[in-house]
Amino acid sequence: MSILDKFKKAFSQKDELKELREKIKTNPENPSLHQRLAERLVKRGEYSEAINEYYTAASLFDKSGFGLKAIAVLRQC
């Protein structure tokens, strides 16, 4: 992979994170958005922030009555 490809990939990941954060601002009670953001953060190596997002997603899933999904999300941590 060339330097240019790595550069493009880094910018596309930043745009994707920015887009997910904007979606979360408009719909903060959507656990799937928090889970997707956490997965993207793990790929970037930002583990502490990813864990916070996983916990938020699990909490929201649990509040919605999806306890098994909450457990599955916590296992991703």
XYZ file of C-alpha atoms in Angstrom:
77
model
C 0.000 0.000 0.000
C 1.473 3.325 -1.042
C 1.686 6.390 1.159
C -1.053 8.041 -0.882
C -3.392 5.108 -0.287
C -2.704 5.230 3.452
C -3.383 8.958 3.449
C -6.703 8.501 1.632
C -7.704 5.726 4.020
C -6.940 7.860 7.073
C -9.069 10.735 5.763
C -11.971 8.463 4.847
C -11.928 7.010 8.377
C -11.962 10.506 9.881
C -14.899 11.466 7.669
C -16.725 8.301 8.664
C -16.167 9.008 12.370
C -17.333 12.593 11.929
C -20.450 11.416 10.108
C -21.272 8.863 12.819
C -20.794 11.465 15.569
C -23.159 13.837 13.755
C -25.768 11.081 13.482
C -25.391 10.370 17.207
C -25.941 14.063 17.978
C -29.259 13.963 16.144
C -30.270 10.555 17.523
C -28.409 9.869 20.797
C -30.748 7.051 21.850
C -29.817 4.790 18.921
C -27.586 2.022 20.303
C -26.579 0.763 16.862
C -24.926 4.072 16.042
C -22.908 3.946 19.253
C -21.876 0.379 18.469
C -20.763 1.267 14.941
C -18.780 4.224 16.243
C -17.081 1.975 18.802
C -16.142 -0.534 16.114
C -14.595 2.207 13.972
C -12.692 3.571 16.968
C -11.230 0.141 17.688
C -9.959 -0.036 14.115
C -8.186 3.282 14.692
C -6.711 2.096 17.984
C -8.705 4.501 20.173
C -9.646 1.886 22.739
C -10.705 3.962 25.750
C -13.198 5.978 23.721
C -14.402 2.787 22.025
C -15.083 1.141 25.380
C -17.176 4.137 26.439
C -19.217 3.854 23.248
C -19.656 0.101 23.720
C -20.943 0.670 27.255
C -23.329 3.349 26.016
C -24.621 1.033 23.296
C -25.052 -1.856 25.747
C -26.908 0.374 28.194
C -29.255 1.617 25.484
C -29.899 -1.905 24.217
C -30.679 -3.023 27.771
C -33.078 -0.107 28.334
C -34.850 -1.035 25.106
C -35.409 -4.598 26.294
C -32.653 -6.239 24.279
C -30.642 -7.747 27.112
C -28.998 -10.422 24.982
C -27.877 -7.830 22.458
C -26.452 -5.753 25.337
C -24.443 -8.760 26.512
C -23.170 -9.376 22.995
C -22.032 -5.757 22.714
C -20.229 -5.966 26.059
C -18.408 -9.070 24.871
C -16.930 -6.978 22.056
C -15.078 -4.948 24.677
